[in-house]
Tab-separated table of C-alpha atoms in Angstrom:
chain	number	residue	atom	x	y	z
A	1	MET	CA	4.030	-10.003	-23.354
A	2	LYS	CA	4.789	-12.244	-26.346
A	3	SER	CA	1.233	-11.696	-27.540
A	4	ILE	CA	1.596	-7.901	-27.503
A	5	ILE	CA	4.997	-8.030	-29.223
A	6	SER	CA	3.657	-10.320	-31.968
A	7	TYR	CA	1.584	-7.390	-33.287
A	8	ILE	CA	4.553	-5.039	-33.709
A	9	GLU	CA	6.235	-4.589	-37.095
A	10	LYS	CA	9.644	-6.151	-37.537
A	11	GLY	CA	12.442	-3.654	-36.892
A	12	VAL	CA	10.460	-1.503	-34.453
A	13	PRO	CA	12.349	-1.362	-31.135
A	14	VAL	CA	10.535	-2.892	-28.170
A	15	PHE	CA	11.466	-1.866	-24.634
A	16	THR	CA	10.362	-4.131	-21.809
A	17	SER	CA	12.150	-2.426	-18.923
A	18	ILE	CA	12.788	1.081	-17.665
A	19	ALA	CA	16.533	0.458	-18.073
A	20	GLU	CA	15.998	-0.238	-21.782
A	21	VAL	CA	13.996	2.990	-22.116
A	22	ALA	CA	16.784	4.966	-20.410
A	23	ALA	CA	19.382	3.507	-22.789
A	24	ALA	CA	17.325	4.031	-25.976
A	25	LYS	CA	18.902	6.015	-28.788
A	26	GLY	CA	17.297	7.642	-31.817
A	27	VAL	CA	13.661	7.181	-30.786
A	28	ARG	CA	11.396	10.215	-31.110
A	29	LYS	CA	7.936	8.679	-30.798
A	30	ALA	CA	6.950	5.900	-28.417
A	31	GLY	CA	3.760	3.967	-27.844
A	32	ILE	CA	3.151	2.223	-24.535
A	33	VAL	CA	0.861	-0.762	-24.180
A	34	ALA	CA	0.610	-2.651	-20.889
A	35	GLN	CA	-0.542	-6.188	-20.285
A	36	THR	CA	-3.948	-6.225	-18.639
A	37	THR	CA	-2.387	-7.839	-15.551
A	38	GLN	CA	0.333	-5.220	-15.060
A	39	SER	CA	0.035	-3.031	-11.985
A	40	PHE	CA	-0.966	0.588	-12.516
A	41	ASP	CA	2.111	1.720	-10.548
A	42	ASN	CA	4.418	-0.179	-12.935
A	43	LEU	CA	2.652	1.342	-15.928
A	44	MET	CA	3.029	4.839	-14.488
A	45	ALA	CA	6.744	4.307	-13.752
A	46	PHE	CA	7.257	3.193	-17.362
A	47	VAL	CA	5.276	6.204	-18.650
A	48	ALA	CA	7.296	8.639	-16.489
A	49	ALA	CA	10.613	7.193	-17.719
A	50	SER	CA	9.415	7.310	-21.318
A	51	MET	CA	8.229	10.905	-21.063
A	52	LYS	CA	11.678	11.925	-19.826
A	53	ARG	CA	13.356	10.121	-22.718
A	54	PHE	CA	11.108	10.552	-25.788
A	55	PRO	CA	9.610	13.776	-27.201
A	56	GLU	CA	6.276	12.109	-28.012
A	57	VAL	CA	4.622	9.336	-25.981
A	58	LEU	CA	1.234	7.746	-26.631
A	59	VAL	CA	-0.126	5.547	-23.830
A	60	PHE	CA	-2.765	2.838	-24.195
A	61	ASN	CA	-4.003	1.955	-20.736
A	62	THR	CA	-5.191	-1.613	-21.221
A	63	ILE	CA	-5.095	-2.545	-17.549
A	64	CYS	CA	-8.339	-4.201	-16.523
A	65	ASN	CA	-10.107	-2.218	-13.767
A	66	ALA	CA	-11.185	-5.389	-11.974
A	67	THR	CA	-7.595	-6.645	-12.037
A	68	ALA	CA	-6.272	-3.329	-10.707
A	69	LEU	CA	-8.845	-3.332	-7.899
A	70	ARG	CA	-8.030	-6.951	-6.979
A	71	GLN	CA	-4.314	-6.106	-6.880
A	72	GLN	CA	-4.933	-3.112	-4.605
A	73	GLU	CA	-7.123	-5.117	-2.216
A	74	SER	CA	-4.690	-8.029	-2.187
A	75	THR	CA	-1.627	-5.906	-1.445
A	76	ALA	CA	-3.483	-4.191	1.379
A	77	LEU	CA	-4.414	-7.608	2.746
A	78	ALA	CA	-0.855	-8.966	2.338
A	79	GLY	CA	0.389	-6.088	4.485
A	80	ARG	CA	-1.918	-7.046	7.371
A	81	THR	CA	-1.208	-10.778	7.463
A	82	ASP	CA	1.504	-13.092	8.721
A	83	VAL	CA	1.084	-15.427	5.741
A	84	MET	CA	-0.597	-14.819	2.376
A	85	PHE	CA	-2.056	-17.334	-0.076
A	86	VAL	CA	-2.754	-16.573	-3.728
A	87	LEU	CA	-4.963	-19.223	-5.310
A	88	GLY	CA	-5.029	-20.003	-9.001
A	89	GLY	CA	-3.334	-21.645	-11.930
A	90	TYR	CA	0.426	-21.515	-12.328
A	91	ASN	CA	-0.120	-20.701	-16.007
A	92	SER	CA	-2.442	-17.769	-15.265
A	93	ALA	CA	-0.641	-14.461	-15.901
A	94	ASN	CA	-3.213	-12.728	-13.706
A	95	THR	CA	-2.616	-15.056	-10.755
A	96	ARG	CA	1.179	-15.064	-11.157
A	97	ARG	CA	1.195	-11.252	-11.167
A	98	LEU	CA	-1.025	-11.179	-8.082
A	99	ALA	CA	1.402	-13.535	-6.302
A	100	GLU	CA	4.404	-11.362	-7.305
A	101	ILE	CA	2.731	-8.226	-5.995
A	102	CYS	CA	1.741	-9.868	-2.700
A	103	LYS	CA	5.208	-11.403	-2.247
A	104	ALA	CA	6.764	-7.928	-2.580
A	105	ILE	CA	4.632	-6.850	0.397
A	106	ASN	CA	4.694	-10.111	2.348
A	107	PRO	CA	7.626	-12.485	1.684
A	108	ARG	CA	5.569	-15.283	3.213
A	109	THR	CA	3.270	-15.415	0.186
A	110	HIS	CA	2.448	-18.784	-1.348
A	111	HIS	CA	1.018	-19.266	-4.857
A	112	ILE	CA	-1.114	-22.419	-4.687
A	113	GLU	CA	-3.236	-24.169	-7.312
A	114	THR	CA	-5.172	-26.534	-5.045
A	115	GLU	CA	-5.718	-27.192	-1.357
A	116	GLY	CA	-3.608	-30.349	-1.649
A	117	GLU	CA	-0.500	-28.141	-1.828
A	118	LEU	CA	-1.176	-26.550	1.550
A	119	ALA	CA	1.383	-27.800	4.072
A	120	PRO	CA	1.276	-27.232	7.855
A	121	SER	CA	4.684	-25.520	7.695
A	122	MET	CA	3.178	-22.750	5.545
A	123	VAL	CA	1.044	-21.478	8.432
A	124	GLU	CA	3.396	-22.332	11.287
A	125	GLY	CA	3.752	-19.429	13.710
A	126	ALA	CA	1.163	-17.292	11.906
A	127	SER	CA	-1.877	-15.831	13.619
A	128	VAL	CA	-3.421	-14.079	10.590
A	129	ALA	CA	-3.662	-15.590	7.107
A	130	GLY	CA	-4.764	-13.779	3.968
A	131	VAL	CA	-6.331	-15.457	0.963
A	132	THR	CA	-6.912	-14.039	-2.495
A	133	ALA	CA	-7.442	-15.621	-5.893
A	134	GLY	CA	-6.841	-14.906	-9.542
A	135	ALA	CA	-9.807	-13.728	-11.583
A	136	SER	CA	-10.319	-17.106	-13.255
A	137	THR	CA	-9.929	-19.237	-10.129
A	138	PRO	CA	-13.097	-21.313	-9.715
A	139	GLN	CA	-15.149	-20.984	-6.540
A	140	TRP	CA	-14.686	-24.673	-5.724
A	141	ILE	CA	-10.885	-24.155	-5.540
A	142	ILE	CA	-11.330	-21.236	-3.127
A	143	SER	CA	-13.880	-23.078	-0.981
A	144	GLY	CA	-11.775	-26.240	-0.893
A	145	PHE	CA	-8.692	-24.297	0.120
A	146	LEU	CA	-10.522	-22.431	2.908
A	147	ASP	CA	-11.982	-25.688	4.241
A	148	ARG	CA	-8.516	-27.313	4.243
A	149	LEU	CA	-6.941	-24.244	5.875
A	150	LYS	CA	-9.531	-24.218	8.665
A	151	GLU	CA	-9.095	-27.958	9.195
A	152	LEU	CA	-5.291	-27.818	9.225
A	153	TRP	CA	-4.708	-24.600	11.141
A	154	LYS	CA	-6.329	-23.454	14.352
A	155	CYS	CA	-5.956	-19.781	13.567
A	156	ASP	CA	-6.919	-16.470	15.033
A	157	THR	CA	-8.019	-14.860	11.776
A	158	ILE	CA	-8.430	-15.666	8.094
A	159	GLU	CA	-9.040	-12.627	5.890
A	160	VAL	CA	-10.262	-13.140	2.344
A	161	SER	CA	-9.972	-10.687	-0.516
A	162	PHE	CA	-12.586	-10.956	-3.288
A	163	TYR	CA	-14.170	-14.056	-1.898
A	164	ARG	CA	-17.014	-14.780	-4.279
């Protein structure tokens, strides 16, 4: 978000939440730009709130289609599993967002960078595990994690979203 805000002229109000939009005073025209990792549902909620509040709203849909599709597949998977793993860098906005979305569906979601972080307690009592990864997560991370998971956990099912 800091990157987007850095392009805005000084003095122009910036709203980063629906509550801020609802409380805005004296704004007639608004432009909406979303981070590429933002969910489409969040963007639409922000647009709806803005359209109720401001007479003129211009929306720039910058959400990456591949990211949106991965988020949809991952949330569907998170809803069918006992435990969910999101693989990728802790500094990756895409992966962090994916983990947030999955955790909202399945509280037993774990954001993991490498297979070394996988602990037996994470899969305890689970019969179905879901695995997804951020867009920039290398194949070797995914493969290593799946190998470790299979070695550590004698499971019923492992479902993988966007396994490359």
